[in-house]
Each structure stands twice: as structure tokens, then as C-alpha cells.
PDB file of C-alpha atoms and ligand atoms in Angstrom:
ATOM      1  CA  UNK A   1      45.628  -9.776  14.151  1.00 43.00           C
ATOM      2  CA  UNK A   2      48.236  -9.189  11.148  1.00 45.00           C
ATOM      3  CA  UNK A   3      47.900  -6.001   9.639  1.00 46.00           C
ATOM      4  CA  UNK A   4      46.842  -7.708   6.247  1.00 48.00           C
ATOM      5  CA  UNK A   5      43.341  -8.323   8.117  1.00 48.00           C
ATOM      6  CA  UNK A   6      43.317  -5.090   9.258  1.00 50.00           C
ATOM      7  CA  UNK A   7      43.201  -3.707   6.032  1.00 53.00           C
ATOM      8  CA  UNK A   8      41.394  -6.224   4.872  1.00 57.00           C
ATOM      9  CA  UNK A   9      38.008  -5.390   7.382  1.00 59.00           C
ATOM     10  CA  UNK A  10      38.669  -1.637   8.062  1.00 67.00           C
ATOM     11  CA  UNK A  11      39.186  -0.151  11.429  1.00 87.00           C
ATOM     12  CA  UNK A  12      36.780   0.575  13.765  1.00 94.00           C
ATOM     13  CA  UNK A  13      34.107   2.807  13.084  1.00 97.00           C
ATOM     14  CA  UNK A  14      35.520   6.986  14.131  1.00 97.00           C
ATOM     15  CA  UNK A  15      32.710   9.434  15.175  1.00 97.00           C
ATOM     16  CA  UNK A  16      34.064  12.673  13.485  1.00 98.00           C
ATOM     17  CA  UNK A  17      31.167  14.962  14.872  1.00 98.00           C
ATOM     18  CA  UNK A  18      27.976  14.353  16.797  1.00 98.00           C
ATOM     19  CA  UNK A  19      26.347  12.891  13.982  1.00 98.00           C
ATOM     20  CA  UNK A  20      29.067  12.484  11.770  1.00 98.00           C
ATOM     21  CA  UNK A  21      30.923   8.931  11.370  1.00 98.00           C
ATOM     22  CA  UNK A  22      33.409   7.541   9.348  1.00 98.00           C
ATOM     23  CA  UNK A  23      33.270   3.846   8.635  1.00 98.00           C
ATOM     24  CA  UNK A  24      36.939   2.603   7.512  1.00 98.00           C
ATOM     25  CA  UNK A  25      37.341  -0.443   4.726  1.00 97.00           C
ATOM     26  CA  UNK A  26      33.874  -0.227   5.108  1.00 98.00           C
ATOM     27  CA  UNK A  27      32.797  -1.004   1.338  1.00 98.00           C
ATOM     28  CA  UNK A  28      35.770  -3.142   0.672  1.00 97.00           C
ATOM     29  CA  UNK A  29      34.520  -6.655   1.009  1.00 97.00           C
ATOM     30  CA  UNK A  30      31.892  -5.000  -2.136  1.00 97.00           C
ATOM     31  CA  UNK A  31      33.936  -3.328  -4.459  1.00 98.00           C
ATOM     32  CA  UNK A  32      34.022  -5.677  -7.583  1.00 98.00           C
ATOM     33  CA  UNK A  33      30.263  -6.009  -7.344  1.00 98.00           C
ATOM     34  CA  UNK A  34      29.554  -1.845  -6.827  1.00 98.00           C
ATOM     35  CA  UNK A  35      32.300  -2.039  -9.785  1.00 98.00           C
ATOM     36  CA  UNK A  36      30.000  -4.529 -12.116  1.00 98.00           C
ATOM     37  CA  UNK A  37      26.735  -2.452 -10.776  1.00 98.00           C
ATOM     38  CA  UNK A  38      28.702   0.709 -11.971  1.00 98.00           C
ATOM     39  CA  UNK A  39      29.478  -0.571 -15.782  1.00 98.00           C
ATOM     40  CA  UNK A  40      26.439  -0.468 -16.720  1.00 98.00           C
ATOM     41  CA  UNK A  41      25.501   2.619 -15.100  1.00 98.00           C
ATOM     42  CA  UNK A  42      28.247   4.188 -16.609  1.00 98.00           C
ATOM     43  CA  UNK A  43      27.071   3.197 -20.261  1.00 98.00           C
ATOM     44  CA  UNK A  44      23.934   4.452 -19.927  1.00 98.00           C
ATOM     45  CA  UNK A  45      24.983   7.961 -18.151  1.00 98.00           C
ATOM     46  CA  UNK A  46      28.385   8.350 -19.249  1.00 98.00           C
ATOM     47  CA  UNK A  47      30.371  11.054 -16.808  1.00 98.00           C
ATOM     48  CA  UNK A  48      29.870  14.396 -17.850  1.00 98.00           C
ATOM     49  CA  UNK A  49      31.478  18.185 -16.507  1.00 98.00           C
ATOM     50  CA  UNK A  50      27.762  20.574 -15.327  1.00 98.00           C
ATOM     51  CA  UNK A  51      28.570  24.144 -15.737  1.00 97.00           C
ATOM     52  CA  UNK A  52      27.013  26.296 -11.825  1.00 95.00           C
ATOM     53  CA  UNK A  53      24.267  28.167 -12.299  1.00 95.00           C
ATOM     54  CA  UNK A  54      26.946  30.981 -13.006  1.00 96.00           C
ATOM     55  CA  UNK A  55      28.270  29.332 -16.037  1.00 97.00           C
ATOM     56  CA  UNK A  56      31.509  27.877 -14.603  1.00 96.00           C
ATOM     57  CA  UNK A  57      32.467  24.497 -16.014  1.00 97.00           C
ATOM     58  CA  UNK A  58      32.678  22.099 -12.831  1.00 96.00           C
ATOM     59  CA  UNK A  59      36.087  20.447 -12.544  1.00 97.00           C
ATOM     60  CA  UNK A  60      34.174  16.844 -10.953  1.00 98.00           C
ATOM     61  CA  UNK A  61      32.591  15.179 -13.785  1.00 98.00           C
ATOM     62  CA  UNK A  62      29.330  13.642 -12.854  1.00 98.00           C
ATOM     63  CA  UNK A  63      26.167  11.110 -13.238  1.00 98.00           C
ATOM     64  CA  UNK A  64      23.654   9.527 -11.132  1.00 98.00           C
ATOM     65  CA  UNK A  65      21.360   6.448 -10.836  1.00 98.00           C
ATOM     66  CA  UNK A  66      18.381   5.998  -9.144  1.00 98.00           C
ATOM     67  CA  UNK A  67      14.419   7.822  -9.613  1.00 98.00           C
ATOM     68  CA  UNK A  68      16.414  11.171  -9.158  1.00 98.00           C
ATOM     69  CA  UNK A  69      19.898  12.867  -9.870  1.00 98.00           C
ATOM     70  CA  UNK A  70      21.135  15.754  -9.395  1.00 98.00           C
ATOM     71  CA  UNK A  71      22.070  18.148 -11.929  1.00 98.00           C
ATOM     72  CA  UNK A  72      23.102  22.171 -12.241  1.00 97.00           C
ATOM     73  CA  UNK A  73      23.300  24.363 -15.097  1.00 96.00           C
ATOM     74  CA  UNK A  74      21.697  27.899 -15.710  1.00 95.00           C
ATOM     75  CA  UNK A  75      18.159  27.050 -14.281  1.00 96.00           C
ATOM     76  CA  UNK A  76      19.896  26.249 -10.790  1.00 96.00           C
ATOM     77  CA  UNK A  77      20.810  23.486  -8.603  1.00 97.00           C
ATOM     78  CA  UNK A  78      18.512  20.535  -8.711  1.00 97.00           C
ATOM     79  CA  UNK A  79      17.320  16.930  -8.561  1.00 98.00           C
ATOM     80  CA  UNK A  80      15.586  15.830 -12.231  1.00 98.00           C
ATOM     81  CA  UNK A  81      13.886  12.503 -13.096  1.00 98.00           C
ATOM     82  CA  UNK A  82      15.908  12.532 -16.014  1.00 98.00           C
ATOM     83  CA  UNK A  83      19.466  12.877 -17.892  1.00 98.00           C
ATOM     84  CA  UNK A  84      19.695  15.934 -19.364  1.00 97.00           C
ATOM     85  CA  UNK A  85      22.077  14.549 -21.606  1.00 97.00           C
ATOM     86  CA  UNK A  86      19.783  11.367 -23.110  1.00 97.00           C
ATOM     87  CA  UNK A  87      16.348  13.065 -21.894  1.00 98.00           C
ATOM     88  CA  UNK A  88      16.057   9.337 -20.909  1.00 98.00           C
ATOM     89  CA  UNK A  89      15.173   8.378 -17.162  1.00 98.00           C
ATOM     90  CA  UNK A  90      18.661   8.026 -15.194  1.00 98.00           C
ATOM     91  CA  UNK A  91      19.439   4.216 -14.645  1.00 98.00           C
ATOM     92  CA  UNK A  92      18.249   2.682 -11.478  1.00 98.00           C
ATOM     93  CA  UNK A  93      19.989   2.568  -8.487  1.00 98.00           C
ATOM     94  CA  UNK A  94      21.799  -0.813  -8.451  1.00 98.00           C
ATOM     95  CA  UNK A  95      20.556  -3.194  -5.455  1.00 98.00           C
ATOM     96  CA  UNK A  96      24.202  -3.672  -4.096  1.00 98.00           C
ATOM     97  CA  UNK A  97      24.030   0.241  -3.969  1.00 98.00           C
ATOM     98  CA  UNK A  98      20.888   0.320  -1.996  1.00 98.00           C
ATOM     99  CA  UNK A  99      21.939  -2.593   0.592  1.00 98.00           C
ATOM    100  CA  UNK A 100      25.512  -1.012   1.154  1.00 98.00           C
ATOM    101  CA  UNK A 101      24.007   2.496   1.926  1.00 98.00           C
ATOM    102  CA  UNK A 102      21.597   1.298   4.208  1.00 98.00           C
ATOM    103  CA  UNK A 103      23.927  -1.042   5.979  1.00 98.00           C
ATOM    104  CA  UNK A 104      26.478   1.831   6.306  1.00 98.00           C
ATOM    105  CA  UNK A 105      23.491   4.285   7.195  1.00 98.00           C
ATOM    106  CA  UNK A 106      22.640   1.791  10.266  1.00 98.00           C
ATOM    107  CA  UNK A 107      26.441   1.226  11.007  1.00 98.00           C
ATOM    108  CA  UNK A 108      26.597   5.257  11.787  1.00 98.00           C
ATOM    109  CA  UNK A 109      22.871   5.247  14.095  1.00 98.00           C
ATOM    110  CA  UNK A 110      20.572   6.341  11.030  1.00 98.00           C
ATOM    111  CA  UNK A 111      17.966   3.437  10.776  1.00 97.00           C
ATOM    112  CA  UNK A 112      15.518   2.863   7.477  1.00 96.00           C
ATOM    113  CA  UNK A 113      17.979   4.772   5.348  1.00 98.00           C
ATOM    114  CA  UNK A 114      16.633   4.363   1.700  1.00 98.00           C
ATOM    115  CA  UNK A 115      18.189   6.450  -0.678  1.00 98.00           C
ATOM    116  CA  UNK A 116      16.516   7.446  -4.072  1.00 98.00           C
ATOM    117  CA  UNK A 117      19.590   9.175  -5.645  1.00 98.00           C
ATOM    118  CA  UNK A 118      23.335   8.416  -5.684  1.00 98.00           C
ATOM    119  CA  UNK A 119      25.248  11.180  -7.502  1.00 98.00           C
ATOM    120  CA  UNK A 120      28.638   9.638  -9.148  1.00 98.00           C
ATOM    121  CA  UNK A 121      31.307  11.746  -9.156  1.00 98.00           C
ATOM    122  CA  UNK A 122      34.408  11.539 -10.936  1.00 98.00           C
ATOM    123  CA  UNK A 123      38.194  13.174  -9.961  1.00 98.00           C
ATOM    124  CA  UNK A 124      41.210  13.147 -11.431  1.00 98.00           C
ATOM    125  CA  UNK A 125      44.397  14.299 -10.076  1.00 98.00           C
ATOM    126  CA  UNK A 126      44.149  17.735  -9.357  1.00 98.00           C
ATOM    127  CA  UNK A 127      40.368  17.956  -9.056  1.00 98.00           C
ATOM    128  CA  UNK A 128      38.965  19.779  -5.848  1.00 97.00           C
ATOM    129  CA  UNK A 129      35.713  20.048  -4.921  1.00 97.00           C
ATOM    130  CA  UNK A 130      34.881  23.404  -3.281  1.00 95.00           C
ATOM    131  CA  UNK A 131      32.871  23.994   0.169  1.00 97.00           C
ATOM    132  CA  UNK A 132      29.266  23.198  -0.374  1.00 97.00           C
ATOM    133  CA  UNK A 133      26.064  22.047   1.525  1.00 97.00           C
ATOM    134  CA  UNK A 134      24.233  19.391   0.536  1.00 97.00           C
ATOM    135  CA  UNK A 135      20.550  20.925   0.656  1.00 96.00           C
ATOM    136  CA  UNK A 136      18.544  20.550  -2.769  1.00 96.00           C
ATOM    137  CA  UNK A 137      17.241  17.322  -0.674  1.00 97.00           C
ATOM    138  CA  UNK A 138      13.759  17.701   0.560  1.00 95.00           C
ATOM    139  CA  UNK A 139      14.355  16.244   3.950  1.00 95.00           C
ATOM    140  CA  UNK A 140      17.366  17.228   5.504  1.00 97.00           C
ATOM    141  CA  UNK A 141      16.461  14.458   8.309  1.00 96.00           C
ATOM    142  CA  UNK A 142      17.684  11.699   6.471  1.00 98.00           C
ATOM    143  CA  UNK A 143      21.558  11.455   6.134  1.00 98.00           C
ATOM    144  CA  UNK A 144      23.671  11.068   3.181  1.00 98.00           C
ATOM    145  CA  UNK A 145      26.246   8.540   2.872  1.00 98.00           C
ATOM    146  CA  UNK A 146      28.915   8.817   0.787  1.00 98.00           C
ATOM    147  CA  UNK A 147      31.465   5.815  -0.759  1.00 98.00           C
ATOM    148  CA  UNK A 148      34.916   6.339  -1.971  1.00 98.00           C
ATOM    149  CA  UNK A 149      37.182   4.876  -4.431  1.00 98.00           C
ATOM    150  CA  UNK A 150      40.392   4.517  -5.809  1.00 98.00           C
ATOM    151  CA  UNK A 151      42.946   7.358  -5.733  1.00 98.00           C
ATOM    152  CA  UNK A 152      42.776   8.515  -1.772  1.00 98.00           C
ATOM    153  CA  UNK A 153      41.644  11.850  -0.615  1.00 98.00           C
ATOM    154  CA  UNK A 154      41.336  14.409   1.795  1.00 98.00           C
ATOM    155  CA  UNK A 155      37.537  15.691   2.709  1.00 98.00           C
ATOM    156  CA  UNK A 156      37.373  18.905   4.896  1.00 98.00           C
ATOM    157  CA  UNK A 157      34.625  18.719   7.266  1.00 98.00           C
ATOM    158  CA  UNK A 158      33.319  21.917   7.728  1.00 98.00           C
ATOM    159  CA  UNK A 159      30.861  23.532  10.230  1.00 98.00           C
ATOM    160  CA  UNK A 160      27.660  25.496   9.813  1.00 98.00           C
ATOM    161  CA  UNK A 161      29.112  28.631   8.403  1.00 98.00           C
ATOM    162  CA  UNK A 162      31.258  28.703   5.336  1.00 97.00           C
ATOM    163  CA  UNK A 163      33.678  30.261   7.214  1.00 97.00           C
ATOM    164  CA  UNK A 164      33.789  27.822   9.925  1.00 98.00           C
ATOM    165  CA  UNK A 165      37.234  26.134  10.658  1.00 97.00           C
ATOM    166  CA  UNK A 166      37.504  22.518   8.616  1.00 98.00           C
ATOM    167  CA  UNK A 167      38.001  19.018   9.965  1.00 98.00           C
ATOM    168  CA  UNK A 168      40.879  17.058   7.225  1.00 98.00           C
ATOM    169  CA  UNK A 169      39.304  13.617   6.832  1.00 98.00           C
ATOM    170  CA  UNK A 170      41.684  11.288   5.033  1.00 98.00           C
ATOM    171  CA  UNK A 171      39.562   9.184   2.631  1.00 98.00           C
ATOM    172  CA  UNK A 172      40.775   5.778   1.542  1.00 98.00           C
ATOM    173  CA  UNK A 173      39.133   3.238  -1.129  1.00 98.00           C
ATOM    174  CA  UNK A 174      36.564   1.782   0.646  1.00 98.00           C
ATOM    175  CA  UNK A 175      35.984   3.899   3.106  1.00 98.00           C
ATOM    176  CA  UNK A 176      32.350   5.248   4.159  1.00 98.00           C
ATOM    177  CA  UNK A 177      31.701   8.449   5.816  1.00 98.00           C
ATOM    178  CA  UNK A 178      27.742   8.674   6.851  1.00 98.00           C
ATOM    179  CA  UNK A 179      26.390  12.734   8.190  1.00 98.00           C
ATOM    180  CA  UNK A 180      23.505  13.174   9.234  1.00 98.00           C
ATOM    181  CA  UNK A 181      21.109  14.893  12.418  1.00 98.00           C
ATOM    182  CA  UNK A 182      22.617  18.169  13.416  1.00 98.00           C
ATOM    183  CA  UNK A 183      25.644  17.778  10.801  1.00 98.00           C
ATOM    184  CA  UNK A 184      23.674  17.053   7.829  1.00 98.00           C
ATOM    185  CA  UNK A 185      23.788  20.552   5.973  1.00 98.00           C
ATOM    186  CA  UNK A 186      27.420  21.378   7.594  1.00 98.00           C
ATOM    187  CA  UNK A 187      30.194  22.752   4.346  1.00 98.00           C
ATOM    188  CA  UNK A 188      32.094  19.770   3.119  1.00 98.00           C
ATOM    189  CA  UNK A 189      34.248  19.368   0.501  1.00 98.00           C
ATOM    190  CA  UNK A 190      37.811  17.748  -1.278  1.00 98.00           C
ATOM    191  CA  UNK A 191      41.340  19.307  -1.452  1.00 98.00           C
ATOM    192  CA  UNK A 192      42.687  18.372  -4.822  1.00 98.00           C
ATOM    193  CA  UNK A 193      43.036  14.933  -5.490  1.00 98.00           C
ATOM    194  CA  UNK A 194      47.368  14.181  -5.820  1.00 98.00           C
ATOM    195  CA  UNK A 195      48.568  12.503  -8.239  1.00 98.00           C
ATOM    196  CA  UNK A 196      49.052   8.475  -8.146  1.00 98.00           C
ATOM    197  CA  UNK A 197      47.756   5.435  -9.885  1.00 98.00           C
ATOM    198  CA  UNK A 198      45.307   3.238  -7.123  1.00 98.00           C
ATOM    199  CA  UNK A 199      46.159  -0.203  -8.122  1.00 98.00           C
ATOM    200  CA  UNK A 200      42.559  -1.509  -9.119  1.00 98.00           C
ATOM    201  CA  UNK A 201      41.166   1.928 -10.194  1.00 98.00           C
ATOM    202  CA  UNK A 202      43.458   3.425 -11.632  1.00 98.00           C
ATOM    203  CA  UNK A 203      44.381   7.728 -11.962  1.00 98.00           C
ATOM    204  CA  UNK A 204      40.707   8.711 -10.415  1.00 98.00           C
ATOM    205  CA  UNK A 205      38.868   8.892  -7.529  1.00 98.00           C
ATOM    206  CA  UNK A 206      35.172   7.708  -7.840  1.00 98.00           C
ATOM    207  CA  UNK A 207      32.824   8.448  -5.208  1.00 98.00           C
ATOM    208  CA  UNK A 208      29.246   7.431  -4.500  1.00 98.00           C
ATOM    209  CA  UNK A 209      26.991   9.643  -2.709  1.00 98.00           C
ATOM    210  CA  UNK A 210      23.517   8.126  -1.414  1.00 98.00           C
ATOM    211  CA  UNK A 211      20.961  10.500  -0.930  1.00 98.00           C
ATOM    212  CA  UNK A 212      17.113   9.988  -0.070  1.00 98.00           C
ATOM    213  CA  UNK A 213      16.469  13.382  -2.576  1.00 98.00           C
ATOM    214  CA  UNK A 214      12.540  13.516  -3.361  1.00 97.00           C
TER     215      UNK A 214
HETATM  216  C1  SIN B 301      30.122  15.499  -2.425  1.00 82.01           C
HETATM  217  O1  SIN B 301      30.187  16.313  -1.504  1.00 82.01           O
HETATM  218  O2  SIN B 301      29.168  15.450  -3.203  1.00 82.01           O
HETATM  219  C2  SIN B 301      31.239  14.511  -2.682  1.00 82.01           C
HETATM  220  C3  SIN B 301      32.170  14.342  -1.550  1.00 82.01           C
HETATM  221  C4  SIN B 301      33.314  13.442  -1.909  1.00 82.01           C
HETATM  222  O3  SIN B 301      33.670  13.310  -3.088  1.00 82.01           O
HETATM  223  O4  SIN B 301      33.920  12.844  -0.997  1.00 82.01           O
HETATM  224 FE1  FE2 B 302      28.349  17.339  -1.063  1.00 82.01          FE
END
């Protein structure tokens, strides 16, 4: 095989941790029509920066589709029906969405995946995302799977504990990294993004995060 194809269909799927898989090129063969899902999406809940609970501007901007999304600002951390920003429900999760995460969810061992929230968030060079847990989710059995785009990064995979040593997960467009089981509430987050143009998407990083929230 040439290494065109190779990049073409991904490698082979790379168990990270127990329950913890990434799934190279994984999205590729779907990225114009996640890209024609997201338009709309977009227009509807235009990217916005959430300030923490303690009042500090977040340096991701962010939206959502689907029956929930997840929002912060004084009250807390949280999943809401609807955009704060329109008081309008958020838009619904776009089918090609829904098949994807399922079809990655299975791809990693987690059968009758069916998200109800993807959060969208948006970097630019130099954004970071700090060590978090995932766990304003009601059932921390079902696994979240989580889609990147355009300008690559590096996720560190982190344990239990905050203090825990981290894993550094190169993350390419297209690529699909699924936790779940005994890894689903381990610390994750991304080093700053470095700067670069990605040929089709430009000076940002885009990633999709599929979440079964309510
Ligand atoms: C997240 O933890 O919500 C996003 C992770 C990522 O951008 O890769
Ligand atoms: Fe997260």
C-alpha cells in the first residue's frame, strides 16, 4: 500500500488505555458532509467564549447541537435545553453526527452509543484547554467520543487524579479518540494549539465531542 492510501483510510485503530482508543483518519472519508452539517449549526449557534463559574473568560469558544449542550457561567457547569445566547432550543444534532459517533463508539467496543449532545469547540493558535473531567453527564457508563479537525493537536491523557502523570496523544484532522468504562471520568485536556494554516480548515482546530448527557 502507498502511503497516499494510508493517509487516505487512517491507521489501525491504537488502544491508549483499557478503555481508551484512538481511531486514526477515522472521520476522514466524512469531513465535507460533518462540514455542510456544521454550517448550519454554526448559523444558528454561532461560537461563543463561557466565562467558569469563577468568572474567567474561557480561551475555547464554544456551541452545541443536539436536545442538550453544555454551558458554564456563574450558576455552574451544566447541560441546558437551550442557548443561552438565543434562549432558542440548540439546533439538532445533525444525522451524519449521530451515525459517525456511533460507528466510532462501536469501532472502540462501546455498542448502542447514542449521543444527545455534541459540544463544538473552537481553538485557535495558542488556545489550551486545561485538565478537566468530563462528569456533568448523568451516566458516566456511556463513553464520549470526540472528533477533530483542522490545525493538529496534542491531547494529554490523564489519569484519575489531577495530579496523575499525562499520556501526549497527537491529534490529527480526522482522527477519533473514543473513552469510556474505567477511563471515562480520567483528566484530559489540549496543550496549546501551534500555529499553522490546515489546508481545508484553515488557522483553527474544531473539535466535536459526542456525549449521551441527559
Ligand atoms: C474536551 O475535552 O471537551 C475537548 C477535547 C479536545 O478538544 O480534543
Ligand atoms: Fe473534556
Amino acid at each position: 500500500m502507498i502511503q497516499s492510501d494510508l493517509d487516505l483510510f487512517g491507521s489501525q485503530p491504537q488502544r491508549l488505555a483499557s478503555h481508551t482508543v484512538l481511531l486514526p483518519g477515522f472521520a476522514l472519508g466524512e469531513v465535507e458532509a460533518l462540514l455542510d452539517a456544521l454550517r448550519p449549526v454554526l448559523r444558528a449557534a454561532p461560537f461563543r467564549h463561557m466565562h467558569t463559574p469563577g468568572g474567567l473568560r474561557m480561551a475555547v469558544a464554544l456551541t452545541n447541537c443536539g436536545r442538550l449542550g453544555w454551558v458554564s457561567d456563574a450558576r455552574g457547569y451544566r447541560y441546558s435545553p437551550t442557548d443561552p445566547v438565543s434562549g432558542q432550543p440548540w439546533p439538532a444534532l445533525p444525522p451524519v453526527l449521530l451515525e459517525l459517533a456511533g460507528k466510532a463508539a462501536r469501532a472502540a467496543g462501546f455498542d448502542d452509543f447514542v449521543p444527545d449532545a455534541c459540544l463544538v469547540n473552537h481553538y485557535l493558535p495558542g488556545t489550551r484547554l486545561s485538565l478537566h473531567q468530563d462528569r456533568d453527564e448523568h451516566d458516566f457508563g456511556q463513553p464520549i467520543v470526540s472528533v477533530s479537525l483542522g490545525l493538529p493537536a496534542v491531547f494529554l491523557l490523564g489519569g484519575q487524579q489531577r495530579s496523575d502523570r499525562t499520556q501526549r496523544v497527537p491529534l490529527s484532522h480526522g482522527d477519533v479518540l473514543v473513552w469510556g468504562g474505567e477511563d471515562r471520568l480520567r483528566f484530559h485536556g489540549v496543550l496549546p494549539i501551534k500555529p499553522g494554516v490546515h489546508p481545508r480548515m484553515g488557522e483553527r482546530r474544531i473539535n466535536l465531542t459526542l456525549r449521551k448527557a441527559g
